[in-house]
Amino acid sequence: MNQVSQPRPLGPSGVAYVRLAVPDLTATVDFLGYQVGLALEEHDESHAYLRAGTEHHCVELVHDPTLTAFRYDGVGYHVDDDSTLEAIEQRVRTAGHTVLPLSDSMKGLCQKGFAVADPNGTLVELFTGFLEYAEEPWPDLRPKQLVHPFVVTDRYDETLAFYMGVLGFLASDYVEDYTAFLRCEDRYHHSLAVRRADRYALEHLCFIMGNLDGVMRRRARAQHRKVRILGDVVNHSASTSIAFYLYDERHGPRYELCDGHRIFTPEEHETHRPRRLKRDPRNIDVWRATSDDRTWAH
């Protein structure tokens, strides 16, 4: 007798934005405009929204002059429909987590939603009906979209249990028992990456530029302004993207600008078995020459 398989619980559809507090709002807006290509929209002296495509924003900035470096305040994920949102909220409650209201800055920007603190204390907001603009910003080497945050954490196992077991993310690949690449329902190879560490931090944000020419032009701008490049041109084995990373701690984590990012087919999305990759630089960036090349941290 054939057994009817139960549909798996659905997770969020993809990452929408991150919220960062920064010591100098004006300087960070300028940095993200010139170096990353984000377009400034609604803003005042204490708050700013920046976008890449039509969605309302992909980075939300909060001015906090008491800081000397950025602070990671939250992340937002799309959910496809109200029934999926309600199912995720029920899983959150069943797992014993406190359901919180959306932040004030998100109220009015979506239809429905709630928030929950992850095991690291980061506020995760989940919602439907995110506002959009009718057109993309005027093109100026703009990224297509935010693809993923990458966090390091001293609560690695708890973090994976929360995002996979409660919110419904799926594992795409692992680097031994050290790094996990987790995907959402939009089927990008990862909408969140988590690495085991002795501390918690937002390590980088990844944006897709759309083509290699855009990546290299952004790299040239970073070199022109003498912005630090921490992780030069790399060829990722897991996501198949080519990228570089620029960094100024006043303005956020490392910003990864990439061309290409693996998208699973619908069938792969349901049947893929995550690989366990060896923790070897040549196995992470396929252009690395030697196994002891540790100039790139992942």
PDB file of C-alpha atoms in Angstrom:
ATOM      1  CA  MET A   1       0.000   0.000   0.000  1.00  0.00           C
ATOM      2  CA  ASN A   2       1.429   3.350  -1.039  1.00  0.00           C
ATOM      3  CA  GLN A   3       1.723   5.920   1.696  1.00  0.00           C
ATOM      4  CA  VAL A   4       0.852   9.511   0.835  1.00  0.00           C
ATOM      5  CA  SER A   5       3.759  11.726   1.823  1.00  0.00           C
ATOM      6  CA  GLN A   6       2.918  14.777   3.850  1.00  0.00           C
ATOM      7  CA  PRO A   7       3.895  18.145   2.363  1.00  0.00           C
ATOM      8  CA  ARG A   8       6.889  19.625   4.123  1.00  0.00           C
ATOM      9  CA  PRO A   9       6.392  22.783   6.213  1.00  0.00           C
ATOM     10  CA  LEU A  10       7.148  25.836   4.084  1.00  0.00           C
ATOM     11  CA  GLY A  11       9.638  28.472   5.181  1.00  0.00           C
ATOM     12  CA  PRO A  12      10.169  32.128   4.237  1.00  0.00           C
ATOM     13  CA  SER A  13      10.462  32.925   0.540  1.00  0.00           C
ATOM     14  CA  GLY A  14      13.705  34.933   0.783  1.00  0.00           C
ATOM     15  CA  VAL A  15      15.604  37.694   2.517  1.00  0.00           C
ATOM     16  CA  ALA A  16      14.218  41.226   2.202  1.00  0.00           C
ATOM     17  CA  TYR A  17      16.432  43.513   4.271  1.00  0.00           C
ATOM     18  CA  VAL A  18      18.822  43.955   7.145  1.00  0.00           C
ATOM     19  CA  ARG A  19      18.731  46.680   9.782  1.00  0.00           C
ATOM     20  CA  LEU A  20      22.049  48.273  10.787  1.00  0.00           C
ATOM     21  CA  ALA A  21      22.836  50.961  13.336  1.00  0.00           C
ATOM     22  CA  VAL A  22      25.789  53.142  12.305  1.00  0.00           C
ATOM     23  CA  PRO A  23      27.763  55.980  13.930  1.00  0.00           C
ATOM     24  CA  ASP A  24      27.518  58.412  10.972  1.00  0.00           C
ATOM     25  CA  LEU A  25      24.337  58.042   8.943  1.00  0.00           C
ATOM     26  CA  THR A  26      25.328  60.484   6.193  1.00  0.00           C
ATOM     27  CA  ALA A  27      28.723  58.870   5.665  1.00  0.00           C
ATOM     28  CA  THR A  28      27.230  55.375   5.502  1.00  0.00           C
ATOM     29  CA  VAL A  29      24.547  56.463   3.032  1.00  0.00           C
ATOM     30  CA  ASP A  30      27.307  57.894   0.835  1.00  0.00           C
ATOM     31  CA  PHE A  31      29.367  54.703   1.178  1.00  0.00           C
ATOM     32  CA  LEU A  32      26.477  52.413   0.278  1.00  0.00           C
ATOM     33  CA  GLY A  33      25.545  54.643  -2.645  1.00  0.00           C
ATOM     34  CA  TYR A  34      28.980  54.954  -4.230  1.00  0.00           C
ATOM     35  CA  GLN A  35      30.562  51.631  -3.270  1.00  0.00           C
ATOM     36  CA  VAL A  36      27.604  49.220  -3.265  1.00  0.00           C
ATOM     37  CA  GLY A  37      25.187  51.071  -5.548  1.00  0.00           C
ATOM     38  CA  LEU A  38      22.132  51.297  -3.303  1.00  0.00           C
ATOM     39  CA  ALA A  39      19.596  54.071  -3.891  1.00  0.00           C
ATOM     40  CA  LEU A  40      18.556  56.309  -0.997  1.00  0.00           C
ATOM     41  CA  GLU A  41      14.803  56.668  -0.551  1.00  0.00           C
ATOM     42  CA  GLU A  42      12.926  57.750   2.589  1.00  0.00           C
ATOM     43  CA  HIS A  43      15.236  59.299   5.178  1.00  0.00           C
ATOM     44  CA  ASP A  44      15.662  61.896   7.864  1.00  0.00           C
ATOM     45  CA  GLU A  45      18.468  62.811  10.273  1.00  0.00           C
ATOM     46  CA  SER A  46      18.158  59.590  12.254  1.00  0.00           C
ATOM     47  CA  HIS A  47      16.914  56.968   9.796  1.00  0.00           C
ATOM     48  CA  ALA A  48      17.308  55.918   6.153  1.00  0.00           C
ATOM     49  CA  TYR A  49      15.976  53.271   3.769  1.00  0.00           C
ATOM     50  CA  LEU A  50      18.070  52.182   0.783  1.00  0.00           C
ATOM     51  CA  ARG A  51      16.994  49.881  -2.041  1.00  0.00           C
ATOM     52  CA  ALA A  52      18.466  47.882  -4.908  1.00  0.00           C
ATOM     53  CA  GLY A  53      15.399  46.895  -6.963  1.00  0.00           C
ATOM     54  CA  THR A  54      11.706  47.657  -6.704  1.00  0.00           C
ATOM     55  CA  GLU A  55      11.205  46.493  -3.120  1.00  0.00           C
ATOM     56  CA  HIS A  56      10.890  49.226  -0.518  1.00  0.00           C
ATOM     57  CA  HIS A  57      14.366  48.663   0.931  1.00  0.00           C
ATOM     58  CA  CYS A  58      17.104  46.114   1.361  1.00  0.00           C
ATOM     59  CA  VAL A  59      19.086  48.036   3.986  1.00  0.00           C
ATOM     60  CA  GLU A  60      17.601  50.058   6.819  1.00  0.00           C
ATOM     61  CA  LEU A  61      20.001  52.379   8.645  1.00  0.00           C
ATOM     62  CA  VAL A  62      19.581  53.819  12.131  1.00  0.00           C
ATOM     63  CA  HIS A  63      21.836  56.657  13.313  1.00  0.00           C
ATOM     64  CA  ASP A  64      23.572  55.987  16.648  1.00  0.00           C
ATOM     65  CA  PRO A  65      26.459  58.421  17.302  1.00  0.00           C
ATOM     66  CA  THR A  66      27.503  56.493  20.428  1.00  0.00           C
ATOM     67  CA  LEU A  67      28.861  53.709  18.214  1.00  0.00           C
ATOM     68  CA  THR A  68      32.367  53.413  16.779  1.00  0.00           C
ATOM     69  CA  ALA A  69      31.450  50.524  14.451  1.00  0.00           C
ATOM     70  CA  PHE A  70      28.178  49.251  13.018  1.00  0.00           C
ATOM     71  CA  ARG A  71      25.659  47.208  15.015  1.00  0.00           C
ATOM     72  CA  TYR A  72      23.458  44.454  13.545  1.00  0.00           C
ATOM     73  CA  ASP A  73      19.901  45.139  14.697  1.00  0.00           C
ATOM     74  CA  GLY A  74      17.719  42.816  12.639  1.00  0.00           C
ATOM     75  CA  VAL A  75      16.816  40.986   9.454  1.00  0.00           C
ATOM     76  CA  GLY A  76      13.577  40.669   7.509  1.00  0.00           C
ATOM     77  CA  TYR A  77      12.308  37.747   5.438  1.00  0.00           C
ATOM     78  CA  HIS A  78       9.437  37.606   2.941  1.00  0.00           C
ATOM     79  CA  VAL A  79       6.717  35.007   3.350  1.00  0.00           C
ATOM     80  CA  ASP A  80       4.637  34.093   0.307  1.00  0.00           C
ATOM     81  CA  ASP A  81       1.152  34.170   1.799  1.00  0.00           C
ATOM     82  CA  ASP A  82      -0.837  34.567   4.994  1.00  0.00           C
ATOM     83  CA  SER A  83      -1.372  30.833   5.534  1.00  0.00           C
ATOM     84  CA  THR A  84       2.388  30.158   5.417  1.00  0.00           C
ATOM     85  CA  LEU A  85       3.000  33.100   7.750  1.00  0.00           C
ATOM     86  CA  GLU A  86       0.447  31.712  10.206  1.00  0.00           C
ATOM     87  CA  ALA A  87       2.019  28.245  10.045  1.00  0.00           C
ATOM     88  CA  ILE A  88       5.490  29.656  10.763  1.00  0.00           C
ATOM     89  CA  GLU A  89       4.116  31.700  13.669  1.00  0.00           C
ATOM     90  CA  GLN A  90       2.495  28.578  15.098  1.00  0.00           C
ATOM     91  CA  ARG A  91       5.799  26.689  14.880  1.00  0.00           C
ATOM     92  CA  VAL A  92       7.508  29.566  16.660  1.00  0.00           C
ATOM     93  CA  ARG A  93       4.960  29.425  19.480  1.00  0.00           C
ATOM     94  CA  THR A  94       5.097  25.635  19.708  1.00  0.00           C
ATOM     95  CA  ALA A  95       8.882  25.773  20.015  1.00  0.00           C
ATOM     96  CA  GLY A  96       8.503  28.075  23.031  1.00  0.00           C
ATOM     97  CA  HIS A  97       9.701  31.323  21.452  1.00  0.00           C
ATOM     98  CA  THR A  98       8.017  34.636  22.193  1.00  0.00           C
ATOM     99  CA  VAL A  99       6.143  36.143  19.261  1.00  0.00           C
ATOM    100  CA  LEU A 100       6.889  39.871  19.059  1.00  0.00           C
ATOM    101  CA  PRO A 101       5.335  42.709  17.062  1.00  0.00           C
ATOM    102  CA  LEU A 102       7.073  44.104  14.026  1.00  0.00           C
ATOM    103  CA  SER A 103       9.374  47.039  14.676  1.00  0.00           C
ATOM    104  CA  ASP A 104       7.860  50.505  14.379  1.00  0.00           C
ATOM    105  CA  SER A 105       9.890  51.173  11.235  1.00  0.00           C
ATOM    106  CA  MET A 106       8.235  48.219   9.478  1.00  0.00           C
ATOM    107  CA  LYS A 107       4.665  49.039  10.428  1.00  0.00           C
ATOM    108  CA  GLY A 108       2.840  50.310   7.354  1.00  0.00           C
ATOM    109  CA  LEU A 109       5.407  48.779   4.986  1.00  0.00           C
ATOM    110  CA  CYS A 110       3.810  45.317   4.824  1.00  0.00           C
ATOM    111  CA  GLN A 111       0.402  43.694   5.211  1.00  0.00           C
ATOM    112  CA  LYS A 112       0.913  41.222   8.051  1.00  0.00           C
ATOM    113  CA  GLY A 113       3.866  40.044  10.078  1.00  0.00           C
ATOM    114  CA  PHE A 114       5.519  39.275  13.368  1.00  0.00           C
ATOM    115  CA  ALA A 115       8.997  39.158  14.845  1.00  0.00           C
ATOM    116  CA  VAL A 116      10.974  36.691  16.928  1.00  0.00           C
ATOM    117  CA  ALA A 117      14.446  36.792  18.453  1.00  0.00           C
ATOM    118  CA  ASP A 118      16.783  34.088  17.166  1.00  0.00           C
ATOM    119  CA  PRO A 119      19.151  32.231  19.563  1.00  0.00           C
ATOM    120  CA  ASN A 120      21.730  34.995  19.123  1.00  0.00           C
ATOM    121  CA  GLY A 121      19.281  37.746  20.089  1.00  0.00           C
ATOM    122  CA  THR A 122      18.870  39.091  16.538  1.00  0.00           C
ATOM    123  CA  LEU A 123      15.359  40.264  15.728  1.00  0.00           C
ATOM    124  CA  VAL A 124      13.965  38.264  12.779  1.00  0.00           C
ATOM    125  CA  GLU A 125      10.911  39.830  11.126  1.00  0.00           C
ATOM    126  CA  LEU A 126       8.636  37.749   8.875  1.00  0.00           C
ATOM    127  CA  PHE A 127       5.887  39.321   6.806  1.00  0.00           C
ATOM    128  CA  THR A 128       3.709  39.362   3.699  1.00  0.00           C
ATOM    129  CA  GLY A 129       2.918  42.167   1.279  1.00  0.00           C
ATOM    130  CA  PHE A 130       6.145  44.197   1.380  1.00  0.00           C
ATOM    131  CA  LEU A 131       5.684  47.560  -0.366  1.00  0.00           C
ATOM    132  CA  GLU A 132       7.276  48.060  -3.779  1.00  0.00           C
ATOM    133  CA  TYR A 133       8.101  50.908  -6.147  1.00  0.00           C
ATOM    134  CA  ALA A 134       6.776  50.820  -9.709  1.00  0.00           C
ATOM    135  CA  GLU A 135      10.268  50.991 -11.220  1.00  0.00           C
ATOM    136  CA  GLU A 136      13.798  50.110 -10.262  1.00  0.00           C
ATOM    137  CA  PRO A 137      16.128  53.000  -9.363  1.00  0.00           C
ATOM    138  CA  TRP A 138      17.851  54.754 -12.252  1.00  0.00           C
ATOM    139  CA  PRO A 139      20.649  52.373 -13.246  1.00  0.00           C
ATOM    140  CA  ASP A 140      24.098  53.175 -11.916  1.00  0.00           C
ATOM    141  CA  LEU A 141      25.820  49.820 -11.470  1.00  0.00           C
ATOM    142  CA  ARG A 142      23.061  48.873  -9.048  1.00  0.00           C
ATOM    143  CA  PRO A 143      22.891  45.421  -7.453  1.00  0.00           C
ATOM    144  CA  LYS A 144      19.873  43.356  -8.460  1.00  0.00           C
ATOM    145  CA  GLN A 145      19.054  42.360  -4.893  1.00  0.00           C
ATOM    146  CA  LEU A 146      20.233  41.385  -1.448  1.00  0.00           C
ATOM    147  CA  VAL A 147      20.785  37.618  -1.415  1.00  0.00           C
ATOM    148  CA  HIS A 148      21.953  36.673   2.072  1.00  0.00           C
ATOM    149  CA  PRO A 149      23.455  37.676   5.380  1.00  0.00           C
ATOM    150  CA  PHE A 150      26.356  35.583   6.678  1.00  0.00           C
ATOM    151  CA  VAL A 151      26.672  35.344  10.465  1.00  0.00           C
ATOM    152  CA  VAL A 152      29.245  33.791  12.760  1.00  0.00           C
ATOM    153  CA  THR A 153      28.008  32.499  16.113  1.00  0.00           C
ATOM    154  CA  ASP A 154      29.011  30.749  19.309  1.00  0.00           C
ATOM    155  CA  ARG A 155      25.530  29.163  19.288  1.00  0.00           C
ATOM    156  CA  TYR A 156      25.903  27.341  15.986  1.00  0.00           C
ATOM    157  CA  ASP A 157      23.796  24.263  16.750  1.00  0.00           C
ATOM    158  CA  GLU A 158      20.997  26.269  18.366  1.00  0.00           C
ATOM    159  CA  THR A 159      20.990  28.692  15.425  1.00  0.00           C
ATOM    160  CA  LEU A 160      20.637  25.877  12.870  1.00  0.00           C
ATOM    161  CA  ALA A 161      17.877  24.256  14.937  1.00  0.00           C
ATOM    162  CA  PHE A 162      15.971  27.561  15.020  1.00  0.00           C
ATOM    163  CA  TYR A 163      16.227  28.498  11.350  1.00  0.00           C
ATOM    164  CA  MET A 164      15.724  24.960  10.006  1.00  0.00           C
ATOM    165  CA  GLY A 165      13.548  23.298  12.613  1.00  0.00           C
ATOM    166  CA  VAL A 166      11.330  26.277  13.459  1.00  0.00           C
ATOM    167  CA  LEU A 167      11.346  28.753  10.563  1.00  0.00           C
ATOM    168  CA  GLY A 168      11.637  26.136   7.817  1.00  0.00           C
ATOM    169  CA  PHE A 169      14.925  26.932   6.047  1.00  0.00           C
ATOM    170  CA  LEU A 170      16.534  24.049   4.124  1.00  0.00           C
ATOM    171  CA  ALA A 171      20.216  23.074   4.144  1.00  0.00           C
ATOM    172  CA  SER A 172      21.958  23.377   0.774  1.00  0.00           C
ATOM    173  CA  ASP A 173      25.534  22.533   1.786  1.00  0.00           C
ATOM    174  CA  TYR A 174      27.797  22.296   4.816  1.00  0.00           C
ATOM    175  CA  VAL A 175      31.508  22.930   5.226  1.00  0.00           C
ATOM    176  CA  GLU A 176      32.267  20.061   7.609  1.00  0.00           C
ATOM    177  CA  ASP A 177      30.647  20.905  10.966  1.00  0.00           C
ATOM    178  CA  TYR A 178      31.744  24.508  10.616  1.00  0.00           C
ATOM    179  CA  THR A 179      29.520  26.366   8.134  1.00  0.00           C
ATOM    180  CA  ALA A 180      25.941  25.845   6.955  1.00  0.00           C
ATOM    181  CA  PHE A 181      24.324  27.341   3.847  1.00  0.00           C
ATOM    182  CA  LEU A 182      20.545  27.584   4.297  1.00  0.00           C
ATOM    183  CA  ARG A 183      17.996  28.377   1.585  1.00  0.00           C
ATOM    184  CA  CYS A 184      14.462  29.737   1.436  1.00  0.00           C
ATOM    185  CA  GLU A 185      11.596  29.039  -0.936  1.00  0.00           C
ATOM    186  CA  ASP A 186      13.045  31.336  -3.646  1.00  0.00           C
ATOM    187  CA  ARG A 187      15.565  28.487  -4.193  1.00  0.00           C
ATOM    188  CA  TYR A 188      18.735  30.604  -4.053  1.00  0.00           C
ATOM    189  CA  HIS A 189      21.550  28.377  -2.788  1.00  0.00           C
ATOM    190  CA  HIS A 190      21.519  30.289   0.483  1.00  0.00           C
ATOM    191  CA  SER A 191      19.489  33.094   1.990  1.00  0.00           C
ATOM    192  CA  LEU A 192      21.449  32.705   5.225  1.00  0.00           C
ATOM    193  CA  ALA A 193      24.902  31.313   5.987  1.00  0.00           C
ATOM    194  CA  VAL A 194      26.000  30.411   9.518  1.00  0.00           C
ATOM    195  CA  ARG A 195      29.551  29.719  10.670  1.00  0.00           C
ATOM    196  CA  ARG A 196      30.704  28.297  14.011  1.00  0.00           C
ATOM    197  CA  ALA A 197      32.816  30.787  16.003  1.00  0.00           C
ATOM    198  CA  ASP A 198      33.618  31.975  19.515  1.00  0.00           C
ATOM    199  CA  ARG A 199      31.440  35.097  19.171  1.00  0.00           C
ATOM    200  CA  TYR A 200      28.337  36.347  17.377  1.00  0.00           C
ATOM    201  CA  ALA A 201      28.527  38.845  14.533  1.00  0.00           C
ATOM    202  CA  LEU A 202      27.147  39.724  11.128  1.00  0.00           C
ATOM    203  CA  GLU A 203      30.152  38.848   8.986  1.00  0.00           C
ATOM    204  CA  HIS A 204      28.968  39.976   5.549  1.00  0.00           C
ATOM    205  CA  LEU A 205      26.025  40.805   3.293  1.00  0.00           C
ATOM    206  CA  CYS A 206      25.852  39.513  -0.263  1.00  0.00           C
ATOM    207  CA  PHE A 207      24.400  41.442  -3.212  1.00  0.00           C
ATOM    208  CA  ILE A 208      24.028  40.132  -6.776  1.00  0.00           C
ATOM    209  CA  MET A 209      25.295  42.641  -9.328  1.00  0.00           C
ATOM    210  CA  GLY A 210      23.831  40.913 -12.391  1.00  0.00           C
ATOM    211  CA  ASN A 211      27.008  40.497 -14.416  1.00  0.00           C
ATOM    212  CA  LEU A 212      30.752  40.241 -13.987  1.00  0.00           C
ATOM    213  CA  ASP A 213      31.336  43.661 -15.506  1.00  0.00           C
ATOM    214  CA  GLY A 214      29.327  45.245 -12.681  1.00  0.00           C
ATOM    215  CA  VAL A 215      31.360  43.341 -10.079  1.00  0.00           C
ATOM    216  CA  MET A 216      34.657  44.471 -11.563  1.00  0.00           C
ATOM    217  CA  ARG A 217      33.544  48.078 -11.944  1.00  0.00           C
ATOM    218  CA  ARG A 218      32.544  48.113  -8.275  1.00  0.00           C
ATOM    219  CA  ARG A 219      35.930  46.605  -7.408  1.00  0.00           C
ATOM    220  CA  ALA A 220      37.617  49.400  -9.378  1.00  0.00           C
ATOM    221  CA  ARG A 221      35.649  52.009  -7.412  1.00  0.00           C
ATOM    222  CA  ALA A 222      36.763  50.415  -4.148  1.00  0.00           C
ATOM    223  CA  GLN A 223      40.386  50.516  -5.282  1.00  0.00           C
ATOM    224  CA  HIS A 224      39.989  54.127  -6.421  1.00  0.00           C
ATOM    225  CA  ARG A 225      38.674  55.221  -3.013  1.00  0.00           C
ATOM    226  CA  LYS A 226      41.193  52.951  -1.241  1.00  0.00           C
ATOM    227  CA  VAL A 227      38.433  50.979   0.462  1.00  0.00           C
ATOM    228  CA  ARG A 228      39.730  47.781   2.033  1.00  0.00           C
ATOM    229  CA  ILE A 229      39.114  44.639   0.007  1.00  0.00           C
ATOM    230  CA  LEU A 230      38.980  41.704   2.413  1.00  0.00           C
ATOM    231  CA  GLY A 231      38.611  38.733   0.127  1.00  0.00           C
ATOM    232  CA  ASP A 232      39.497  39.643  -3.440  1.00  0.00           C
ATOM    233  CA  VAL A 233      38.030  37.955  -6.491  1.00  0.00           C
ATOM    234  CA  VAL A 234      36.886  34.472  -5.461  1.00  0.00           C
ATOM    235  CA  ASN A 235      35.053  31.662  -7.228  1.00  0.00           C
ATOM    236  CA  HIS A 236      32.692  30.003  -4.766  1.00  0.00           C
ATOM    237  CA  SER A 237      32.258  26.273  -5.150  1.00  0.00           C
ATOM    238  CA  ALA A 238      28.998  26.114  -3.186  1.00  0.00           C
ATOM    239  CA  SER A 239      26.981  28.941  -4.771  1.00  0.00           C
ATOM    240  CA  THR A 240      29.005  29.093  -8.051  1.00  0.00           C
ATOM    241  CA  SER A 241      29.251  32.884  -7.748  1.00  0.00           C
ATOM    242  CA  ILE A 242      32.274  35.070  -8.493  1.00  0.00           C
ATOM    243  CA  ALA A 243      32.674  37.847  -5.959  1.00  0.00           C
ATOM    244  CA  PHE A 244      34.827  40.219  -3.968  1.00  0.00           C
ATOM    245  CA  TYR A 245      34.357  41.741  -0.501  1.00  0.00           C
ATOM    246  CA  LEU A 246      34.809  45.363   0.513  1.00  0.00           C
ATOM    247  CA  TYR A 247      34.912  46.545   4.105  1.00  0.00           C
ATOM    248  CA  ASP A 248      34.743  49.604   6.321  1.00  0.00           C
ATOM    249  CA  GLU A 249      33.570  48.739   9.847  1.00  0.00           C
ATOM    250  CA  ARG A 250      31.912  52.138  10.312  1.00  0.00           C
ATOM    251  CA  HIS A 251      29.454  51.377   7.526  1.00  0.00           C
ATOM    252  CA  GLY A 252      28.534  47.763   8.132  1.00  0.00           C
ATOM    253  CA  PRO A 253      29.973  44.296   7.707  1.00  0.00           C
ATOM    254  CA  ARG A 254      31.897  43.152   4.661  1.00  0.00           C
ATOM    255  CA  TYR A 255      29.823  43.730   1.521  1.00  0.00           C
ATOM    256  CA  GLU A 256      30.051  40.896  -0.986  1.00  0.00           C
ATOM    257  CA  LEU A 257      29.291  41.908  -4.563  1.00  0.00           C
ATOM    258  CA  CYS A 258      28.844  38.907  -6.824  1.00  0.00           C
ATOM    259  CA  ASP A 259      27.951  37.714 -10.286  1.00  0.00           C
ATOM    260  CA  GLY A 260      25.824  34.587 -10.373  1.00  0.00           C
ATOM    261  CA  HIS A 261      24.402  32.576  -7.517  1.00  0.00           C
ATOM    262  CA  ARG A 262      23.104  29.046  -7.858  1.00  0.00           C
ATOM    263  CA  ILE A 263      19.322  28.717  -7.999  1.00  0.00           C
ATOM    264  CA  PHE A 264      17.929  25.216  -7.488  1.00  0.00           C
ATOM    265  CA  THR A 265      15.323  23.892  -9.874  1.00  0.00           C
ATOM    266  CA  PRO A 266      11.943  23.167  -8.275  1.00  0.00           C
ATOM    267  CA  GLU A 267      12.791  19.461  -8.278  1.00  0.00           C
ATOM    268  CA  GLU A 268      16.245  20.017  -6.773  1.00  0.00           C
ATOM    269  CA  HIS A 269      14.691  22.219  -4.131  1.00  0.00           C
ATOM    270  CA  GLU A 270      12.625  19.281  -2.893  1.00  0.00           C
ATOM    271  CA  THR A 271      15.161  16.464  -3.339  1.00  0.00           C
ATOM    272  CA  HIS A 272      18.640  17.984  -2.901  1.00  0.00           C
ATOM    273  CA  ARG A 273      20.898  16.288  -0.375  1.00  0.00           C
ATOM    274  CA  PRO A 274      23.374  18.791   1.111  1.00  0.00           C
ATOM    275  CA  ARG A 275      27.027  18.129   0.538  1.00  0.00           C
ATOM    276  CA  ARG A 276      29.582  18.136   3.341  1.00  0.00           C
ATOM    277  CA  LEU A 277      32.508  20.012   1.860  1.00  0.00           C
ATOM    278  CA  LYS A 278      35.997  19.691   3.253  1.00  0.00           C
ATOM    279  CA  ARG A 279      37.243  22.773   5.072  1.00  0.00           C
ATOM    280  CA  ASP A 280      39.963  23.533   2.553  1.00  0.00           C
ATOM    281  CA  PRO A 281      40.356  26.921   0.820  1.00  0.00           C
ATOM    282  CA  ARG A 282      40.630  25.158  -2.555  1.00  0.00           C
ATOM    283  CA  ASN A 283      37.281  23.515  -1.913  1.00  0.00           C
ATOM    284  CA  ILE A 284      35.573  26.781  -1.019  1.00  0.00           C
ATOM    285  CA  ASP A 285      37.198  29.142  -3.519  1.00  0.00           C
ATOM    286  CA  VAL A 286      38.132  26.915  -6.454  1.00  0.00           C
ATOM    287  CA  TRP A 287      40.747  29.418  -7.649  1.00  0.00           C
ATOM    288  CA  ARG A 288      42.881  28.995  -4.497  1.00  0.00           C
ATOM    289  CA  ALA A 289      46.249  27.436  -5.248  1.00  0.00           C
ATOM    290  CA  THR A 290      47.145  25.677  -2.002  1.00  0.00           C
ATOM    291  CA  SER A 291      45.477  24.025   0.964  1.00  0.00           C
ATOM    292  CA  ASP A 292      47.254  26.320   3.437  1.00  0.00           C
ATOM    293  CA  ASP A 293      46.115  29.544   1.742  1.00  0.00           C
ATOM    294  CA  ARG A 294      44.171  31.169   4.577  1.00  0.00           C
ATOM    295  CA  THR A 295      43.928  34.658   3.128  1.00  0.00           C
ATOM    296  CA  TRP A 296      40.205  34.129   2.706  1.00  0.00           C
ATOM    297  CA  ALA A 297      38.543  33.284   5.994  1.00  0.00           C
ATOM    298  CA  HIS A 298      35.662  31.040   4.918  1.00  0.00           C
TER     299      HIS A 298
END
